[in-house]
mmCIF file of C-alpha atoms in Angstrom:
data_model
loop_
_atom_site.group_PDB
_atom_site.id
_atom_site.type_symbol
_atom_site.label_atom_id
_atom_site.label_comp_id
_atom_site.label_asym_id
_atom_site.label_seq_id
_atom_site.Cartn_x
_atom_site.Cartn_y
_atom_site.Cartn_z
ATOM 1 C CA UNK A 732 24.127 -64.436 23.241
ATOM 2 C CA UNK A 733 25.058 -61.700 20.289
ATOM 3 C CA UNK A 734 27.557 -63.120 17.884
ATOM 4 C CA UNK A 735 27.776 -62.577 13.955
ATOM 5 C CA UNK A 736 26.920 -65.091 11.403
ATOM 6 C CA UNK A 737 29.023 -65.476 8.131
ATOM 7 C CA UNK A 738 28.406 -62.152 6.249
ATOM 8 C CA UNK A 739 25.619 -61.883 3.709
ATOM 9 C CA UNK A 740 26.101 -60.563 0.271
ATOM 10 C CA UNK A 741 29.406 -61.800 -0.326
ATOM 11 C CA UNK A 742 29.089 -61.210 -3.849
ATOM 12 C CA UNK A 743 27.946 -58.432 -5.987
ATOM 13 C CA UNK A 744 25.141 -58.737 -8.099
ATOM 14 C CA UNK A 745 25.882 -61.298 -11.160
ATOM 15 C CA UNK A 746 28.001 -63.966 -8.818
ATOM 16 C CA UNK A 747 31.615 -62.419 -9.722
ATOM 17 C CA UNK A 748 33.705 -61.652 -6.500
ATOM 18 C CA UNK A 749 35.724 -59.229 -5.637
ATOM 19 C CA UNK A 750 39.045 -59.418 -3.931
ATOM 20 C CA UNK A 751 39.431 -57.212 -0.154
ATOM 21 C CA UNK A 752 42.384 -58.001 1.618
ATOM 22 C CA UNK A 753 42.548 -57.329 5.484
ATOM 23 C CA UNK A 754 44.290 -54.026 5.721
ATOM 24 C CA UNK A 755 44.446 -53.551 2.015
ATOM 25 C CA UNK A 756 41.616 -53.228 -0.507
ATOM 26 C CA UNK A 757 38.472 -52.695 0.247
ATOM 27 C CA UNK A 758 35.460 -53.967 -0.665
ATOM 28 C CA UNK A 759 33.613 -51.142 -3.567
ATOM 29 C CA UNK A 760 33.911 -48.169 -1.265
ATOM 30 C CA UNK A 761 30.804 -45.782 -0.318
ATOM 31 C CA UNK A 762 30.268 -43.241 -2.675
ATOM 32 C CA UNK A 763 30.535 -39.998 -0.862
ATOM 33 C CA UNK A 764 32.834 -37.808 1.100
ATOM 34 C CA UNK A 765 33.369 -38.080 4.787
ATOM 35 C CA UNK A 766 31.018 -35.453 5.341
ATOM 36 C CA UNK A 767 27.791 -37.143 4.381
ATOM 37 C CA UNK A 768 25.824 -39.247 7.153
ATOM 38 C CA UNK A 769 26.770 -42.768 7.468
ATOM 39 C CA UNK A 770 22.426 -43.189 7.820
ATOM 40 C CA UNK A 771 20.010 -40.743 7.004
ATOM 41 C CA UNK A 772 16.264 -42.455 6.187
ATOM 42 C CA UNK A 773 12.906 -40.428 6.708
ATOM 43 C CA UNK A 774 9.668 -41.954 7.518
ATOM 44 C CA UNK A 775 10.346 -45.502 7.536
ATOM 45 C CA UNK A 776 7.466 -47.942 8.111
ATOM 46 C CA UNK A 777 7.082 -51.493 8.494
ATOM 47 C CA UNK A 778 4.219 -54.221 9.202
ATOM 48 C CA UNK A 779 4.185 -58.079 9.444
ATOM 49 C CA UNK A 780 0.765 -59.265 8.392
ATOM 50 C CA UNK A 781 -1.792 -56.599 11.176
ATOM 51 C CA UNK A 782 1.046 -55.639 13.097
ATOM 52 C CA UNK A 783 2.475 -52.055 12.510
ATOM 53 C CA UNK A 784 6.193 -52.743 14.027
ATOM 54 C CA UNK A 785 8.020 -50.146 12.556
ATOM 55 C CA UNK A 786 6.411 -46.830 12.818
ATOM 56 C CA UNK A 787 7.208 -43.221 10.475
ATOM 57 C CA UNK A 788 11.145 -43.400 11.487
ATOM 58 C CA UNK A 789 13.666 -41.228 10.569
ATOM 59 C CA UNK A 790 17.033 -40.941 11.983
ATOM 60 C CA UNK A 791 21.003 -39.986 11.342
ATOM 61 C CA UNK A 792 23.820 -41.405 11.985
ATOM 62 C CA UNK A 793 27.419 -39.571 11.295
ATOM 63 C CA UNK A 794 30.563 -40.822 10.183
ATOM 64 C CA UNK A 795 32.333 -42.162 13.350
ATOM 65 C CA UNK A 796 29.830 -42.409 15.584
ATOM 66 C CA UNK A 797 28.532 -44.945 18.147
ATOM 67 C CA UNK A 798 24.723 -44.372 17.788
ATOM 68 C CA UNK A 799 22.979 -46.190 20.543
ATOM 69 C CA UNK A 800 19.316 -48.078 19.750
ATOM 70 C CA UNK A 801 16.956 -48.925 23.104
ATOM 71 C CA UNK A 802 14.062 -49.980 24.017
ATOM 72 C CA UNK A 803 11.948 -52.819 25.605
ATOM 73 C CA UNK A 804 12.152 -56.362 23.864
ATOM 74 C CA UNK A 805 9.884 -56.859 20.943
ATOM 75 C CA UNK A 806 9.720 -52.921 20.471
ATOM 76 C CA UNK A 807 11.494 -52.928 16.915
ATOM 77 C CA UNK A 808 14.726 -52.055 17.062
ATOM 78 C CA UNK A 809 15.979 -54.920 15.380
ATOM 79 C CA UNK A 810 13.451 -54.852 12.281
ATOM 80 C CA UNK A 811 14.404 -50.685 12.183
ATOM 81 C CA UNK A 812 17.947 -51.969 11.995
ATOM 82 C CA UNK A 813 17.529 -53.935 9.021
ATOM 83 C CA UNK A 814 15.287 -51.488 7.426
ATOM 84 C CA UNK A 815 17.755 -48.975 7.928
ATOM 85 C CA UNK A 816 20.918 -50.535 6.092
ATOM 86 C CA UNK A 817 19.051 -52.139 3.347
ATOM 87 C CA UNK A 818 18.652 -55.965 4.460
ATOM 88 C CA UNK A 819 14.526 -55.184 4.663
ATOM 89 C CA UNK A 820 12.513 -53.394 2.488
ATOM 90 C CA UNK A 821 10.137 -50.453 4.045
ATOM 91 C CA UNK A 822 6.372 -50.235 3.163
ATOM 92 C CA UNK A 823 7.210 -46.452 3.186
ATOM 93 C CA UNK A 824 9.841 -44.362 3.530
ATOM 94 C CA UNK A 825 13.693 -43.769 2.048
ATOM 95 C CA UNK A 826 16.909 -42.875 3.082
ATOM 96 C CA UNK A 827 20.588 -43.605 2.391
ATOM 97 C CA UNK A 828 22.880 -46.003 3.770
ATOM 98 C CA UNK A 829 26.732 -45.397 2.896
ATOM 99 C CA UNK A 830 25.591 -43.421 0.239
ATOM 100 C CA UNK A 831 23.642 -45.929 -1.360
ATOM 101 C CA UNK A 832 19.619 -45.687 -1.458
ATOM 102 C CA UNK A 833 18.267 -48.561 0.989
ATOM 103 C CA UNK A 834 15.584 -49.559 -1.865
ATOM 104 C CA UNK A 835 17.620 -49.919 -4.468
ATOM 105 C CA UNK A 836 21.072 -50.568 -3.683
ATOM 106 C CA UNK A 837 20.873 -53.341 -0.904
ATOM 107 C CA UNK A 838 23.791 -55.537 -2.336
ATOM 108 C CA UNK A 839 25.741 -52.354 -2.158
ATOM 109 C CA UNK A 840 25.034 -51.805 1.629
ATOM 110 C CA UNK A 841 25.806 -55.774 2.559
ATOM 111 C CA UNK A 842 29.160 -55.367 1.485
ATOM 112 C CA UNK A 843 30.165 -52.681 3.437
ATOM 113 C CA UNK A 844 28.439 -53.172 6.508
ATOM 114 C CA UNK A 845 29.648 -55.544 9.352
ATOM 115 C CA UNK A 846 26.508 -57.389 11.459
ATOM 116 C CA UNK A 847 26.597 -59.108 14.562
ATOM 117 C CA UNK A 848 23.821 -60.838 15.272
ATOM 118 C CA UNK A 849 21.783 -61.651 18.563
ATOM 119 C CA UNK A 850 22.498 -65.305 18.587
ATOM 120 C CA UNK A 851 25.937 -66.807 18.209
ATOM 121 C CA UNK A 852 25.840 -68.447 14.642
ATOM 122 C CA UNK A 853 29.272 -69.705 14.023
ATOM 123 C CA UNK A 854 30.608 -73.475 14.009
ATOM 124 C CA UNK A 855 31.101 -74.946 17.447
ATOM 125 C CA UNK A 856 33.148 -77.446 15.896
ATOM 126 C CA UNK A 857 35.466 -75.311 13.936
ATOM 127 C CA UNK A 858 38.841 -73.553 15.352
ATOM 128 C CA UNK A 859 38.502 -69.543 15.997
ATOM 129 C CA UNK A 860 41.425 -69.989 12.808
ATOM 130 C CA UNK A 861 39.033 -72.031 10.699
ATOM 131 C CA UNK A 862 35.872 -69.723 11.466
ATOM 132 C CA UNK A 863 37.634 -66.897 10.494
ATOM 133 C CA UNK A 864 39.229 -68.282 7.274
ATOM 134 C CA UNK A 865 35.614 -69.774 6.408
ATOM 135 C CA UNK A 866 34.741 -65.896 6.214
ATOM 136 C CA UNK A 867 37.226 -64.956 4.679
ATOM 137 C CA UNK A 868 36.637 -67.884 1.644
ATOM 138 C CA UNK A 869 32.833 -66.227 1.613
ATOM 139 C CA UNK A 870 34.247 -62.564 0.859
ATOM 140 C CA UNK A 871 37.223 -63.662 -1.440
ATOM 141 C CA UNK A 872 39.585 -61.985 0.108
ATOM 142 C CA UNK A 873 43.332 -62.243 -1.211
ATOM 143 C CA UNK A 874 45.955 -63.685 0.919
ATOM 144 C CA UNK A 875 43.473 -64.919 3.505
ATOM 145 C CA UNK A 876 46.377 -66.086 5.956
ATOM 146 C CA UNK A 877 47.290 -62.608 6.238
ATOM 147 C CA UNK A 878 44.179 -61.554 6.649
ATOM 148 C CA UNK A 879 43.098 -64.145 9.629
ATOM 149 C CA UNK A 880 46.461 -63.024 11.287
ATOM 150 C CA UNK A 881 45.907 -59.676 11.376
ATOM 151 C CA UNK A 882 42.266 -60.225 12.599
ATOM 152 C CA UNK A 883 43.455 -62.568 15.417
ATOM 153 C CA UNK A 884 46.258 -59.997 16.308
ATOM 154 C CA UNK A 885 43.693 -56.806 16.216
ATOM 155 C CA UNK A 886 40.900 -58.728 19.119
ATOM 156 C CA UNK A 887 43.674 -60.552 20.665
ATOM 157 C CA UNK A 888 42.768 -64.013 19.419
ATOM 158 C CA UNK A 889 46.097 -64.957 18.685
ATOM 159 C CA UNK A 890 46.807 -67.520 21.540
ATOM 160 C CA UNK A 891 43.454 -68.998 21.127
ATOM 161 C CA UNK A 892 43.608 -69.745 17.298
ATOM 162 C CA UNK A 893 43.002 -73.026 17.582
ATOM 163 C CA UNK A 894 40.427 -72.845 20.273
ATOM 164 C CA UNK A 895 37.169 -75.131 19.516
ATOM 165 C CA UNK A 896 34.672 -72.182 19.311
ATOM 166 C CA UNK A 897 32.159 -74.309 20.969
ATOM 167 C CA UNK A 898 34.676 -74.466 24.204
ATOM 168 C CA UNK A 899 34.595 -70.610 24.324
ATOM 169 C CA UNK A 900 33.039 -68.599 26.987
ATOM 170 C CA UNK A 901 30.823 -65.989 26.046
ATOM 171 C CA UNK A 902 33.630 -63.377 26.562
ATOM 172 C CA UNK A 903 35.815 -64.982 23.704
ATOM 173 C CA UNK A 904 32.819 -66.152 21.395
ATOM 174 C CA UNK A 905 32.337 -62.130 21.273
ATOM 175 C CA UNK A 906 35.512 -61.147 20.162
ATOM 176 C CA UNK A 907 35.466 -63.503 17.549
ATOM 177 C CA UNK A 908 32.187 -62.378 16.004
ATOM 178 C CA UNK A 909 33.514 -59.151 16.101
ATOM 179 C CA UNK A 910 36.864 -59.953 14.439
ATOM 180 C CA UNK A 911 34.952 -61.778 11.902
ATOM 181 C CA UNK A 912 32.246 -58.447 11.417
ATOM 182 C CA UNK A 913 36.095 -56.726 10.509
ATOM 183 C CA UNK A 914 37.582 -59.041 8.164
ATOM 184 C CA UNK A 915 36.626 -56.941 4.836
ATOM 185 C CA UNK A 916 36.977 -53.497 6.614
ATOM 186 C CA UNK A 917 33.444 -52.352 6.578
ATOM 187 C CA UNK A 918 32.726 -48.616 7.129
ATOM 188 C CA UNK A 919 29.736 -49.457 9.397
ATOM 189 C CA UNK A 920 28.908 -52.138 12.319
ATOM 190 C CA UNK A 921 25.623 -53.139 12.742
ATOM 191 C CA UNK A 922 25.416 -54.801 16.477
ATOM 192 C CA UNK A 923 22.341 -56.278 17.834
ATOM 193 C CA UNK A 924 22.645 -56.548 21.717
ATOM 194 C CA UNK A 925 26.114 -57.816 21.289
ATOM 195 C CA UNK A 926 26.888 -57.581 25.087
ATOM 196 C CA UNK A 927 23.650 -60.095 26.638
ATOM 197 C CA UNK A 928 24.841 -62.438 28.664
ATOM 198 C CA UNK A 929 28.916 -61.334 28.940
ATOM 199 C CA UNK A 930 30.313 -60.592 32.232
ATOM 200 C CA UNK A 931 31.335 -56.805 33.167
ATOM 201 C CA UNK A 932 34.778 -56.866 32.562
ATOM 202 C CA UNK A 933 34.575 -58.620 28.768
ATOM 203 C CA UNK A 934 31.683 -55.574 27.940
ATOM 204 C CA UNK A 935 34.143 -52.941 29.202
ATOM 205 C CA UNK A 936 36.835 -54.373 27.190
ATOM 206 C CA UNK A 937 34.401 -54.924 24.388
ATOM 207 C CA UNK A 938 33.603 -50.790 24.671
ATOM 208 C CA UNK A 939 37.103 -49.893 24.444
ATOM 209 C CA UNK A 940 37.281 -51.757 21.284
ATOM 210 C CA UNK A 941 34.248 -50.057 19.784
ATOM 211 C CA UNK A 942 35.372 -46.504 20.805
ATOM 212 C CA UNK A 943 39.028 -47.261 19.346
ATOM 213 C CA UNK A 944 37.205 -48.227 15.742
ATOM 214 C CA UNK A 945 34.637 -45.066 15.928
ATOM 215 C CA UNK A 946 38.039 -43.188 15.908
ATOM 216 C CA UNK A 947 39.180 -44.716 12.891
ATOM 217 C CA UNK A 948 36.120 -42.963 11.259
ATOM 218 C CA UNK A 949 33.932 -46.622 11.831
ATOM 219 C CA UNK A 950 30.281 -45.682 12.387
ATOM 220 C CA UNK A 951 28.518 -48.279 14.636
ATOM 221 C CA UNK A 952 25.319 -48.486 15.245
ATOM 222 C CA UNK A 953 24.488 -51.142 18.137
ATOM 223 C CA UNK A 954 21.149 -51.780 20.238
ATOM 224 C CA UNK A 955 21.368 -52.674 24.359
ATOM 225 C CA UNK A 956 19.920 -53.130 27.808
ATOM 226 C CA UNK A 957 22.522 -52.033 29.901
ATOM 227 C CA UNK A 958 22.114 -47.930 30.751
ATOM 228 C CA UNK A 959 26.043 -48.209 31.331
ATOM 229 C CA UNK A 960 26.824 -48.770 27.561
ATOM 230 C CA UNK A 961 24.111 -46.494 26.448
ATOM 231 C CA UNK A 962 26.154 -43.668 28.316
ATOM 232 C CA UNK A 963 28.948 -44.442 26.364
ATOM 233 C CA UNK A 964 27.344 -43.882 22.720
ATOM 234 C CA UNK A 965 27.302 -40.409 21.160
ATOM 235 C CA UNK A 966 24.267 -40.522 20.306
ATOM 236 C CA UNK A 967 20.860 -42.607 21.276
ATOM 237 C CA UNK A 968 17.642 -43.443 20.123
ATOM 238 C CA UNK A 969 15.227 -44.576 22.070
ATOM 239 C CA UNK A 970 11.854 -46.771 20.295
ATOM 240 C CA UNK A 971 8.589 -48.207 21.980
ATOM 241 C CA UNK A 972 6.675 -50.673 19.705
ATOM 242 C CA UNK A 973 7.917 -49.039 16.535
ATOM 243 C CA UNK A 974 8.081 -45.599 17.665
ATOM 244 C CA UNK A 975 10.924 -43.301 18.141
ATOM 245 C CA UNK A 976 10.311 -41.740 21.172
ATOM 246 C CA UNK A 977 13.484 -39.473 22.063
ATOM 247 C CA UNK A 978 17.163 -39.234 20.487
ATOM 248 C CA UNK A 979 19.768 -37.004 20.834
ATOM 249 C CA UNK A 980 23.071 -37.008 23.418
ATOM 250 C CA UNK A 981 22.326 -38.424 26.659
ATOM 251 C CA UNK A 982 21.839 -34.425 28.022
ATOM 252 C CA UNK A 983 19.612 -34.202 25.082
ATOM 253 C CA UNK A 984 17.812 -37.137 25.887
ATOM 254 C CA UNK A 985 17.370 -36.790 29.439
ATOM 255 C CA UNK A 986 16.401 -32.962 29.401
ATOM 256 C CA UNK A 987 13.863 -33.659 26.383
ATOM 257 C CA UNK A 988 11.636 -35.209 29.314
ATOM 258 C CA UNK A 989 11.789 -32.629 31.654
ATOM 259 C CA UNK A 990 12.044 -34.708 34.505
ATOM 260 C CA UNK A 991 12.312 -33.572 38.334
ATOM 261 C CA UNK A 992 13.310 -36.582 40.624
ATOM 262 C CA UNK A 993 13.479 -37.055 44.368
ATOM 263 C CA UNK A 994 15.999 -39.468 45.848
ATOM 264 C CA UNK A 995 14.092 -40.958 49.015
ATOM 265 C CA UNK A 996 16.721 -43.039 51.860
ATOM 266 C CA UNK A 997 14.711 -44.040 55.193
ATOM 267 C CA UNK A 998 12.621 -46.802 56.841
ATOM 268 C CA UNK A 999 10.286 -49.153 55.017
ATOM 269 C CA UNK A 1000 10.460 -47.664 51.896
ATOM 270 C CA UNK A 1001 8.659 -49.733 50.259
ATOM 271 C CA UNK A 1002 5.703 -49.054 51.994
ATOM 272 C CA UNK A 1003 6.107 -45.653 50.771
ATOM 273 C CA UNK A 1004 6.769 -46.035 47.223
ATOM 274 C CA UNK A 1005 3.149 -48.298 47.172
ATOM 275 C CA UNK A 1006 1.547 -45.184 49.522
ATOM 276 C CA UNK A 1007 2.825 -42.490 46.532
ATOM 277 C CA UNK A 1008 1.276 -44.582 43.806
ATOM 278 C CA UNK A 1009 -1.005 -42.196 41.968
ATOM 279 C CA UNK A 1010 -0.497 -39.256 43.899
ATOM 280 C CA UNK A 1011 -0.281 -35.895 42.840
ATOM 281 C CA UNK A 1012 2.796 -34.855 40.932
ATOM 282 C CA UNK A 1013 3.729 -38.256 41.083
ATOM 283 C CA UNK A 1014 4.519 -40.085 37.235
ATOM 284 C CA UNK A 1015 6.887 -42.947 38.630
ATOM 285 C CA UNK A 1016 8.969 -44.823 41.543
ATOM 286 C CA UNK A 1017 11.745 -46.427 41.466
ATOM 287 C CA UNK A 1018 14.178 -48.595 43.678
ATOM 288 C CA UNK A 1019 17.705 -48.281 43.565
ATOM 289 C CA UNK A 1020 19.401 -50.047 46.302
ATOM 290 C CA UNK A 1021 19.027 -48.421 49.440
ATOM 291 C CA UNK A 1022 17.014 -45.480 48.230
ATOM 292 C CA UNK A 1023 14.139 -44.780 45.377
ATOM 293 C CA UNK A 1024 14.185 -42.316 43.206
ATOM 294 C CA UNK A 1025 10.121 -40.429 42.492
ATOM 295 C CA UNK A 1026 10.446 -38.508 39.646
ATOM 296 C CA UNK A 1027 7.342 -35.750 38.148
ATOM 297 C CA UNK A 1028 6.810 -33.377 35.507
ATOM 298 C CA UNK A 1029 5.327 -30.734 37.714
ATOM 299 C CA UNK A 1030 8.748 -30.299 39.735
ATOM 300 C CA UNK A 1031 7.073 -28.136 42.640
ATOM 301 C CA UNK A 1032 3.802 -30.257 43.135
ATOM 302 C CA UNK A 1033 6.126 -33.316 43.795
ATOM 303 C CA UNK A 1034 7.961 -31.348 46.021
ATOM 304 C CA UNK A 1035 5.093 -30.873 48.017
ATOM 305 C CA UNK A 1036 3.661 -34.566 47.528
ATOM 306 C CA UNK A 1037 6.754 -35.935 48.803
ATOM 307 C CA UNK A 1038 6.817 -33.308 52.022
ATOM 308 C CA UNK A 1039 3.483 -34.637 52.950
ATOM 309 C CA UNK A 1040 4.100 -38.268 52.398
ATOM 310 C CA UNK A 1041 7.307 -38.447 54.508
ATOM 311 C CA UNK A 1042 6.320 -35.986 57.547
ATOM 312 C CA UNK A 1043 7.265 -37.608 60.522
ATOM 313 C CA UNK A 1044 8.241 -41.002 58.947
ATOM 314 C CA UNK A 1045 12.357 -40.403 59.197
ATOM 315 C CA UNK A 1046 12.192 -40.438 55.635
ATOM 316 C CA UNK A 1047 14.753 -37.758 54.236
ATOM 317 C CA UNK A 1048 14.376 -36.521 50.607
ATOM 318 C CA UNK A 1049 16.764 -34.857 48.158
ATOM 319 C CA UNK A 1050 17.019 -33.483 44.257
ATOM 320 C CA UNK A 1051 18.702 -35.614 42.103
ATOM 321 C CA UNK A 1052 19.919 -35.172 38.704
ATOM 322 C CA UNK A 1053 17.502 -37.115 36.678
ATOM 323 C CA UNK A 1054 19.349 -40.176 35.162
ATOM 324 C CA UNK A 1055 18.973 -42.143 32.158
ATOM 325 C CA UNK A 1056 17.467 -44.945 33.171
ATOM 326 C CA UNK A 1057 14.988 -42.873 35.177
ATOM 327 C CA UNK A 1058 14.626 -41.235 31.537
ATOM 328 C CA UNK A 1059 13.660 -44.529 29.429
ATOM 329 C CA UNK A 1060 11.673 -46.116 32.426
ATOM 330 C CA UNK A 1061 9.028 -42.956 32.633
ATOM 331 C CA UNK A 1062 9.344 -43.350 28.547
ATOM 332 C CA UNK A 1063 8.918 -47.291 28.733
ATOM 333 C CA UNK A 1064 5.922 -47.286 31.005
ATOM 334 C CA UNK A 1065 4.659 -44.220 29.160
ATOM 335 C CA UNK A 1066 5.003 -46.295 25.836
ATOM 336 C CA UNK A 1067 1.653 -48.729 24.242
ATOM 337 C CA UNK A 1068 2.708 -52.193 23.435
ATOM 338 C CA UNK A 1069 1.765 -52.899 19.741
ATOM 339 C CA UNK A 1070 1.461 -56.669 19.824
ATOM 340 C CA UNK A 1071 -1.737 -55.992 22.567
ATOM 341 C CA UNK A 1072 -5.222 -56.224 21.203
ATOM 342 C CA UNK A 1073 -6.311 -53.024 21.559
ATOM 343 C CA UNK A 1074 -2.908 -51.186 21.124
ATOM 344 C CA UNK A 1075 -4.180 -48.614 18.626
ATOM 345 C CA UNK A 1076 -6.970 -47.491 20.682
ATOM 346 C CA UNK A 1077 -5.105 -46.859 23.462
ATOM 347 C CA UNK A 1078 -2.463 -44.728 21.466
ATOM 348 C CA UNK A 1079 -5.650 -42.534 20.405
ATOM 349 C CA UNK A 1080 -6.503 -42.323 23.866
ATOM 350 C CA UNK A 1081 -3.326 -41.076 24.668
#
C-alpha cells in the first residue's frame, strides 16, 4: 500500500524551526524563477555493495508537471527517486532539485518536497485529526488547527476526522497521506506507487487531485504499474535495472520504438501466439482479451509472417496503433535484469 510517513527534515540545519502555516508561509522557498526545471540531474549513478542499480541518469522535470517513472519491480526507480531530490547521495553525477544542488543542499530539498511512500507508515491508532496534527507538530507550523482544517477540507477528510486510521480502507488511508505530503505547501510531490492496491474509482479520484495541484504550478513526480495512470502524466520515463530506457510524452515514447503491431481475433489463439514464437518479423505477443496484439520492427516482414501463419485458420488480422503497454512490454522483455549473475555480460552481448 503507498502512504507517506511523517516528513523528514523538519528542521533546518542547526535544530531551529521555522514556522509554515497551511495556506500562509511557506517553508524557505526555492531559489529560482518559475522558469527553471523543478529536476534537472545528469549522469547519476548508484551501487549497493556489486550491484550497479542506478545507471548514468539524467532527466528533467518542469514546473507543473506530472512526470511519470516505470518500470519492472526492483528496476530502480525508487533509489533514482531519492537520488534525484537529494535524500541519497550519487557515486557520480549532479543536478538540481528546486534550485538547490542534490549534493550539497539536501536539508534544503526535504523541506520543500512532499513524499509518499510505498508502505502506509502512519499510526493505526491515531485519529486522521491526530495524524495530521502530529505532522504538523514535526514542521512547526503556526496555528496548526487551521492548518489540519484546511487539509481535511482540501482531500475531503472532514467527516472522517476522527476516523481510527487503522479502520480506513485503502481508498481513505490514501487521501490522508496525501493531505499530510500538503500540510507545509511543498513545490514538489514525490509519490512512490501511491495507487497499489486502491480500487478504480479511489485512483481516478486520486488523478483528479494530482492534475488539479500540477495546475497550481505543483510538480509531481510519481512511479506506477497501471498503463492507465501513466497516460495521464505529461511526461514519462521509463527504467530497466537502472537504466533509462525511453522518456518523453506518451507519442514520444511510443514512436521512439518504432513499433508495427497486428491485432489478431479468431479461433484458438493461443495456439497461434506459441506457433509465431520466434518467427520472422516477430519481437513479441501479447493477449488482450479476446484478441493478441504481435507487434515487429520490420513492419512489412510481419505483415507477411502473420499472412502465412493465419492462411486458412479463420484468423483475421488488422493494424493497430501501437499502445503503451505494448511499448514498455517489448522494452521490459528487451531489458537485462541487474540482480542476475551474469547481468553484465549479457548487456555486452546485447
Amino acid at each position: 500500500m503507498s502512504a507517506a510517513g511523517p516528513p523528514q527534515g523538519a528542521r533546518p540545519p542547526g535544530g531551529e524551526r521555522r514556522a509554515a502555516p497551511f495556506g500562509g508561509e511557506h517553508l524557505a522557498g526555492p531559489p529560482q524563477g518559475d522558469a527553471a526545471p523543478v529536476i534537472d540531474v545528469h549522469g547519476l549513478d548508484k551501487s549497493f555493495g556489486d550491484k550497479h542499480v542506478v545507471v548514468n541518469l539524467s532527466l528533467r522535470v518542469e514546473r507543473g508537471e506530472i512526470f511519470g517513472f516505470l518500470g519492472p519491480n526492483g528496476s530502480g526507480k525508487t533509489t533514482s527517486i531519492r537520488l534525484m531530490c537529494g535524500l541519497l547521495t550519487p557515486d557520480a553525477g549532479s543536478g538540481t532539485c528546486l534550485g538547490y544542488d542534490i549534493r550539497t543542499e539536501s536539508s534544503a530539498i526535504k523541506r520543500n518536497v512532499g513524499y509518499m511512500t510505498q508502505r502506509f507508515s502512519f499510526w493505526d491508532d491515531l485519529t486522521i485529526r491526530e495524524n495530521l496534527d502530529f505532522v504538523a507538530r514535526i514542521y512547526a507550523m503556526a496555528d496548526r488547527k487551521s492548518t489540519v482544517d484546511r487539509a481535511l477540507a482540501d482531500l475531503g477528510l472532514g467527516t472522517r476526522s476522527g476516523q481510527l486510521t487503522g479502520t480506513l480502507s485503502g481508498g481513505w488511508k490514501q487521501r490522508l497521506a496525501l493531505a499530510a505530503c500538503m500540510l507545509h505547501r511543498p513545490q514538489l510531490l514525490l509519490l512512490d506507487e501511491p495507487t497499489a492496491g486502491v480500487d478504480p474509482n479511489a485512483r481516478r479520484e486520486f488523478w483528479e487531485e494530482l492534475h488539479r495541484l500540477a495546475a497550481q504550478g505543483i510538480s509531481i513526480l510519481v512511479s506506477t504499474h497501471y498503463m492507465d495512470e501513466a497516460s495521464r502524466c505529461h511526461k514519462l520515463a521509463y527504467i530497466a535495472y537502472g537504466r533509462l530506457l525511453a522518456q518523453g510524452t506518451v507519442a514520444e515514447v511510443i514512436a521512439s520504438q518504432n513499433l508495427t503491431t497486428f491485432a489478431l481475433t479468431g479461433p484458438d489463439l493461443a495456439r497461434l501466439s506459441e506457433k509465431l514464437q520466434g518467427q520472422p518479423g516477430v519481437e513479441q505477443t501479447v493477449a488482450f482479451g479476446d484478441t493478441i496484439h504481435v507487434t515487429g520492427k520490420d513492419g512489412a516482414l510481419l505483415e507477411r509472417t502473420l499472412r502465412e501463419a493465419t492462411r486458412g485458420t479463420g484468423v483475421t488480422l488488422a493494424p493497430v496503433d501501437t499502445g503503451l503497454e505494448d511499448v514498455f512490454i517489448h522494452l521490459m522483455q528487451r531489458a537485462t535484469d541487474n540482480w542476475g549473475g551474469d547481468g553484465e555480460d549479457k548487456k555486452a552481448a546485447q
